[in-house]
Amino acid sequence: MFFHLPLEQERRRSDMSLTRLLVLNLCSDLPFLHLFTCLFFKGFSSFQVNFLHPEFERRPSQIVSQDNMKVEILPALTDNYMYLLVDEETKEAAIVDPVQPQKVLDAAKKHGVKLTTVLTTHHHWDHAGGNEKLVKMEPGLRVYGGDSRVGALTQKVSHLTTFQVGSLNVKCLSTPCHTSGHICYFVTKPNSSEPPAVFTGDTLFVAGCGKFFEGTPEEMYRALIEVLGRLPPETKVYCGHEYTINNLKFARHVEPNNAAIQRKLSWAKAKYDGGEATIPSTIGEEFTYNPFMRVREATVQHHVRGFCHWVPMETDFLLVI
């Protein structure tokens, strides 16, 4: 049986090109995909909270240290984060999305490490815009990315491509939607009990997700639930922007009685007011307060039903327009 049930066709953002039909196969995720779509386009996209970050790039960096892996969180531009990833065993380092090259080199010098690698999550200028300048300042860098539009690219990667930074293993996770070539980088230390790390760019934020510039709701749902959501729950999440407080305010709007959201929002405000980053979270934590990873929860479904007139059953087919 087919149900040709149109989804709301007005899109609040002209840059979200969802004009083609997606015919989705019968699967248990269908109701949740529909809820996810409604939550983004009719919920999050219309939920506006003004939150400015004055002199964000001048905020101090922070270091997340483990015995085998160290990450320095480097604020950049108005709300971006770059990440210096250091292998403590070999003192080899990688930089994630180096939009401000001099700041990157200063950090590497401070730690006394050899910068060998650039991990680019996607081609947008606020993430890849410093690549070409950086490779001129530091010749010989390997520049990884999943899109030929990435500046100074030397190593194009795809889903499950693996390589090493020193003794650290890096696995590439394809998460198309924000951009078609978006890559997240999952980093582990072999034979270590320490939590791994994932650098998610503009796919997964603390309590939120990225805009659908070049993809579909189905792609973002798969990226969050089936790719990132299947990583170990203790995995530390390092995202591309400081959007945490805004995202948690929307999450509170969706689930006003969720105590995890209330606690995280209070914590994030205190951190930010104290000049600190609200990064990292963990994959396990995201399932407690991120509405886009909680579409299977009854409280989120109840909220979406308030503005989405049709919520499908698992036996339905769906045409998303």
Short mmCIF file of C-alpha atoms in Angstrom, two decimals:
data_model
loop_
_atom_site.label_atom_id
_atom_site.label_comp_id
_atom_site.label_asym_id
_atom_site.label_seq_id
_atom_site.Cartn_x
_atom_site.Cartn_y
_atom_site.Cartn_z
CA MET A 1 0.00 0.00 0.00
CA PHE A 2 1.21 3.57 -0.74
CA PHE A 3 0.30 6.69 1.16
CA HIS A 4 1.12 9.84 -0.80
CA LEU A 5 1.07 12.12 2.20
CA PRO A 6 2.68 15.50 1.49
CA LEU A 7 4.96 17.01 4.06
CA GLU A 8 4.74 20.79 4.65
CA GLN A 9 6.08 22.25 1.41
CA GLU A 10 7.01 25.73 2.58
CA ARG A 11 10.66 25.88 3.48
CA ARG A 12 11.77 28.71 5.72
CA ARG A 13 15.21 28.86 4.12
CA SER A 14 15.75 29.16 0.38
CA ASP A 15 19.18 27.61 0.71
CA MET A 16 17.71 24.26 1.75
CA SER A 17 17.22 22.58 -1.60
CA LEU A 18 14.77 19.75 -0.98
CA THR A 19 12.98 19.81 -4.32
CA ARG A 20 13.49 16.26 -5.44
CA LEU A 21 11.30 13.38 -4.28
CA LEU A 22 12.77 10.84 -1.92
CA VAL A 23 11.05 7.48 -2.06
CA LEU A 24 11.78 5.80 1.25
CA ASN A 25 11.64 2.03 1.64
CA LEU A 26 9.52 0.39 4.29
CA CYS A 27 11.55 0.31 7.50
CA SER A 28 11.12 0.78 11.21
CA ASP A 29 12.85 4.18 11.07
CA LEU A 30 10.16 5.80 8.90
CA PRO A 31 8.05 7.32 11.69
CA PHE A 32 11.15 8.68 13.36
CA LEU A 33 12.52 10.13 10.12
CA HIS A 34 9.24 11.98 9.61
CA LEU A 35 9.37 13.30 13.17
CA PHE A 36 12.99 14.33 12.64
CA THR A 37 12.04 16.24 9.47
CA CYS A 38 9.18 18.07 11.16
CA LEU A 39 11.32 18.85 14.19
CA PHE A 40 13.95 20.56 12.05
CA PHE A 41 11.89 22.40 9.45
CA LYS A 42 8.86 23.38 11.52
CA GLY A 43 10.54 23.53 14.90
CA PHE A 44 14.22 24.37 14.98
CA SER A 45 14.33 26.49 11.80
CA SER A 46 11.66 28.82 13.17
CA PHE A 47 13.06 28.94 16.70
CA GLN A 48 15.17 32.08 16.80
CA VAL A 49 17.29 33.00 19.78
CA ASN A 50 19.78 35.81 19.44
CA PHE A 51 23.08 34.93 21.07
CA LEU A 52 26.18 36.93 20.20
CA HIS A 53 29.79 35.99 20.87
CA PRO A 54 31.73 39.25 21.28
CA GLU A 55 35.48 38.85 20.73
CA PHE A 56 35.06 35.08 20.67
CA GLU A 57 38.41 34.38 19.03
CA ARG A 58 40.18 36.15 21.91
CA ARG A 59 38.83 33.71 24.45
CA PRO A 60 41.51 31.48 25.95
CA SER A 61 42.08 28.02 24.57
CA GLN A 62 41.40 24.95 26.68
CA ILE A 63 43.16 21.61 26.86
CA VAL A 64 41.49 18.23 27.28
CA SER A 65 44.30 15.93 28.37
CA GLN A 66 44.46 12.15 28.44
CA ASP A 67 47.52 9.96 28.79
CA ASN A 68 47.60 9.12 25.08
CA MET A 69 45.66 11.88 23.37
CA LYS A 70 45.54 15.61 24.02
CA VAL A 71 43.13 18.06 22.39
CA GLU A 72 43.54 21.81 22.56
CA ILE A 73 40.30 23.69 21.86
CA LEU A 74 41.13 26.85 19.88
CA PRO A 75 38.35 29.47 19.53
CA ALA A 76 38.29 31.16 16.11
CA LEU A 77 36.31 33.85 14.28
CA THR A 78 32.95 34.60 15.95
CA ASP A 79 31.93 31.11 17.13
CA ASN A 80 34.14 28.51 15.44
CA TYR A 81 36.38 25.94 17.05
CA MET A 82 39.66 24.57 15.70
CA TYR A 83 41.21 21.57 17.43
CA LEU A 84 44.87 20.69 17.83
CA LEU A 85 45.04 16.91 18.23
CA VAL A 86 48.29 15.68 19.80
CA ASP A 87 49.57 12.11 19.98
CA GLU A 88 51.38 12.10 23.31
CA GLU A 89 53.53 9.10 22.37
CA THR A 90 55.12 10.54 19.21
CA LYS A 91 54.41 14.27 19.68
CA GLU A 92 52.89 14.31 16.21
CA ALA A 93 49.86 16.56 15.78
CA ALA A 94 46.91 17.22 13.51
CA ILE A 95 44.74 20.31 13.26
CA VAL A 96 41.01 20.17 12.62
CA ASP A 97 39.58 22.99 10.45
CA PRO A 98 42.46 25.50 10.71
CA VAL A 99 40.69 28.70 9.67
CA GLN A 100 43.26 30.86 11.52
CA PRO A 101 46.68 29.41 10.58
CA GLN A 102 48.93 31.56 12.77
CA LYS A 103 46.97 30.62 15.86
CA VAL A 104 47.42 26.96 14.91
CA LEU A 105 51.19 27.25 14.49
CA ASP A 106 51.51 29.15 17.76
CA ALA A 107 49.66 26.34 19.56
CA ALA A 108 51.83 23.65 17.97
CA LYS A 109 54.98 25.52 18.97
CA LYS A 110 53.71 25.95 22.53
CA HIS A 111 53.26 22.19 22.88
CA GLY A 112 56.53 21.37 21.14
CA VAL A 113 54.83 19.07 18.63
CA LYS A 114 55.30 18.41 14.93
CA LEU A 115 52.24 19.39 12.91
CA THR A 116 51.85 16.88 10.07
CA THR A 117 48.16 16.69 9.25
CA VAL A 118 45.10 18.80 8.49
CA LEU A 119 41.68 17.22 9.09
CA THR A 120 39.06 19.19 7.16
CA THR A 121 35.44 18.39 7.97
CA HIS A 122 33.99 20.30 5.00
CA HIS A 123 34.78 22.95 2.42
CA HIS A 124 33.02 25.99 3.92
CA TRP A 125 35.36 28.96 4.30
CA ASP A 126 35.02 29.14 8.09
CA HIS A 127 36.45 25.61 8.30
CA ALA A 128 38.71 25.16 5.25
CA GLY A 129 39.47 28.81 4.53
CA GLY A 130 42.88 28.70 6.20
CA ASN A 131 44.16 25.54 4.52
CA GLU A 132 46.05 27.14 1.65
CA LYS A 133 47.76 29.72 3.84
CA LEU A 134 48.69 27.08 6.41
CA VAL A 135 50.37 24.78 3.87
CA LYS A 136 52.41 27.72 2.61
CA MET A 137 53.49 28.52 6.16
CA GLU A 138 54.15 24.86 6.99
CA PRO A 139 55.10 22.97 3.78
CA GLY A 140 54.58 19.23 3.55
CA LEU A 141 51.32 18.97 5.47
CA ARG A 142 48.91 16.19 4.56
CA VAL A 143 45.47 17.74 4.02
CA TYR A 144 42.56 15.32 4.38
CA GLY A 145 38.97 15.95 3.31
CA GLY A 146 36.01 14.32 1.64
CA ASP A 147 35.35 16.96 -1.01
CA SER A 148 37.38 18.27 -3.96
CA ARG A 149 36.27 21.78 -2.94
CA VAL A 150 38.49 21.58 0.17
CA GLY A 151 41.42 23.97 -0.24
CA ALA A 152 44.95 22.51 -0.55
CA LEU A 153 43.53 18.97 -0.47
CA THR A 154 46.17 16.25 -0.79
CA GLN A 155 44.27 13.19 0.46
CA LYS A 156 40.63 12.78 -0.56
CA VAL A 157 38.89 10.33 1.76
CA SER A 158 35.59 8.48 1.88
CA HIS A 159 33.53 6.55 4.41
CA LEU A 160 35.68 4.27 6.60
CA THR A 161 39.00 5.45 5.16
CA THR A 162 41.63 5.01 7.88
CA PHE A 163 45.07 6.50 8.50
CA GLN A 164 47.29 7.43 11.42
CA VAL A 165 48.47 10.56 13.17
CA GLY A 166 51.48 9.28 15.04
CA SER A 167 50.20 6.26 16.96
CA LEU A 168 46.58 7.43 16.87
CA ASN A 169 44.12 5.76 14.50
CA VAL A 170 41.80 8.02 12.51
CA LYS A 171 38.66 6.65 10.85
CA CYS A 172 36.72 8.83 8.41
CA LEU A 173 32.93 8.83 8.72
CA SER A 174 30.95 10.15 5.78
CA THR A 175 28.08 12.33 7.05
CA PRO A 176 26.63 14.14 4.02
CA CYS A 177 23.88 16.71 4.47
CA HIS A 178 25.32 20.01 5.68
CA THR A 179 27.59 19.57 2.67
CA SER A 180 27.70 16.62 0.30
CA GLY A 181 31.30 15.79 1.18
CA HIS A 182 31.18 16.28 4.94
CA ILE A 183 33.51 14.01 6.93
CA CYS A 184 33.68 13.39 10.68
CA TYR A 185 36.94 12.04 12.12
CA PHE A 186 36.83 9.29 14.77
CA VAL A 187 40.13 9.03 16.66
CA THR A 188 41.25 6.15 18.85
CA LYS A 189 44.42 4.91 20.50
CA PRO A 190 44.96 1.15 19.98
CA ASN A 191 44.91 -0.97 23.13
CA SER A 192 43.82 1.97 25.25
CA SER A 193 40.89 2.22 27.63
CA GLU A 194 40.74 5.99 27.21
CA PRO A 195 37.64 7.53 25.63
CA PRO A 196 37.94 8.05 21.86
CA ALA A 197 37.19 11.38 20.19
CA VAL A 198 35.10 12.39 17.21
CA PHE A 199 35.40 15.71 15.39
CA THR A 200 31.98 16.40 13.94
CA GLY A 201 32.31 19.75 12.15
CA ASP A 202 28.85 21.03 11.27
CA THR A 203 27.01 17.69 11.43
CA LEU A 204 26.54 17.18 15.17
CA PHE A 205 26.63 20.04 17.66
CA VAL A 206 26.10 19.88 21.39
CA ALA A 207 22.29 19.46 21.60
CA GLY A 208 21.81 20.20 17.91
CA CYS A 209 22.68 19.48 14.28
CA GLY A 210 23.79 21.41 11.22
CA LYS A 211 21.69 23.03 8.53
CA PHE A 212 20.75 20.96 5.49
CA PHE A 213 22.59 23.00 2.84
CA GLU A 214 23.35 20.17 0.42
CA GLY A 215 21.39 17.21 1.70
CA THR A 216 18.16 15.79 2.99
CA PRO A 217 16.55 15.05 6.35
CA GLU A 218 17.11 11.35 5.68
CA GLU A 219 20.87 11.92 5.33
CA MET A 220 21.12 13.93 8.54
CA TYR A 221 19.03 11.37 10.43
CA ARG A 222 21.31 8.57 9.23
CA ALA A 223 24.41 10.58 10.11
CA LEU A 224 23.25 11.28 13.66
CA ILE A 225 21.55 8.00 14.52
CA GLU A 226 23.21 5.32 12.40
CA VAL A 227 26.76 6.65 12.05
CA LEU A 228 27.65 8.90 14.98
CA GLY A 229 25.01 7.44 17.28
CA ARG A 230 26.62 4.00 17.03
CA LEU A 231 29.98 5.16 18.32
CA PRO A 232 30.87 4.20 21.90
CA PRO A 233 28.79 6.31 24.31
CA GLU A 234 31.92 7.61 26.05
CA THR A 235 33.23 9.11 22.78
CA LYS A 236 34.06 12.79 23.26
CA VAL A 237 32.31 15.04 20.74
CA TYR A 238 34.25 18.04 19.41
CA CYS A 239 31.97 20.09 17.16
CA GLY A 240 32.59 23.03 14.84
CA HIS A 241 30.77 25.89 16.59
CA GLU A 242 29.80 27.28 19.97
CA TYR A 243 26.03 26.88 19.54
CA THR A 244 25.40 25.03 22.78
CA ILE A 245 23.27 27.53 24.70
CA ASN A 246 21.01 28.28 21.72
CA ASN A 247 20.59 24.58 21.02
CA LEU A 248 19.75 23.77 24.63
CA LYS A 249 17.13 26.52 24.72
CA PHE A 250 15.45 24.85 21.76
CA ALA A 251 15.82 21.44 23.42
CA ARG A 252 14.15 22.86 26.54
CA HIS A 253 11.32 24.18 24.33
CA VAL A 254 10.85 20.65 22.96
CA GLU A 255 11.14 18.87 26.33
CA PRO A 256 10.47 21.39 29.12
CA ASN A 257 10.48 18.67 31.79
CA ASN A 258 13.73 17.01 30.76
CA ALA A 259 16.03 17.37 33.78
CA ALA A 260 19.14 16.54 31.73
CA ILE A 261 18.46 19.54 29.50
CA GLN A 262 17.93 21.84 32.47
CA ARG A 263 21.19 20.72 34.07
CA LYS A 264 23.17 21.00 30.86
CA LEU A 265 21.80 24.47 30.10
CA SER A 266 22.69 25.77 33.56
CA TRP A 267 26.14 24.21 33.24
CA ALA A 268 26.69 25.66 29.75
CA LYS A 269 25.68 29.18 30.80
CA ALA A 270 28.08 29.06 33.75
CA LYS A 271 30.89 27.75 31.55
CA TYR A 272 30.35 30.34 28.84
CA ASP A 273 29.99 33.23 31.28
CA GLY A 274 33.29 32.13 32.81
CA GLY A 275 35.03 32.35 29.45
CA GLU A 276 35.19 28.59 28.91
CA ALA A 277 34.08 26.38 26.05
CA THR A 278 31.04 24.14 26.41
CA ILE A 279 32.89 21.47 24.41
CA PRO A 280 33.25 18.47 24.46
CA SER A 281 30.11 16.51 25.13
CA THR A 282 29.86 12.75 24.64
CA ILE A 283 27.75 10.60 22.34
CA GLY A 284 25.99 9.13 25.38
CA GLU A 285 25.16 12.59 26.72
CA GLU A 286 23.73 13.69 23.38
CA PHE A 287 21.11 10.97 23.61
CA THR A 288 19.90 12.55 26.88
CA TYR A 289 19.35 16.11 25.65
CA ASN A 290 19.77 16.47 21.88
CA PRO A 291 16.23 16.49 20.39
CA PHE A 292 17.49 15.34 16.99
CA MET A 293 18.90 12.19 18.57
CA ARG A 294 15.81 11.70 20.73
CA VAL A 295 13.08 11.41 18.09
CA ARG A 296 12.25 7.94 19.41
CA GLU A 297 11.35 9.42 22.79
CA ALA A 298 7.64 9.89 23.57
CA THR A 299 8.21 13.41 24.93
CA VAL A 300 9.79 14.57 21.67
CA GLN A 301 7.07 12.89 19.62
CA HIS A 302 4.40 14.61 21.69
CA HIS A 303 5.97 18.00 20.99
CA VAL A 304 6.22 17.38 17.25
CA ARG A 305 2.59 16.27 17.02
CA GLY A 306 1.65 19.76 18.16
CA PHE A 307 2.60 21.20 14.76
CA CYS A 308 2.97 18.16 12.51
CA HIS A 309 -0.51 16.91 11.64
CA TRP A 310 0.47 13.46 10.45
CA VAL A 311 2.71 11.07 12.32
CA PRO A 312 3.11 7.82 10.34
CA MET A 313 2.91 4.29 11.59
CA GLU A 314 5.77 1.87 11.02
CA THR A 315 3.80 0.13 8.27
CA ASP A 316 3.49 3.25 6.12
CA PHE A 317 5.47 4.32 3.09
CA LEU A 318 6.34 8.01 2.93
CA LEU A 319 7.05 10.40 0.10
CA VAL A 320 8.99 13.38 1.41
CA ILE A 321 8.81 16.44 -0.83
#
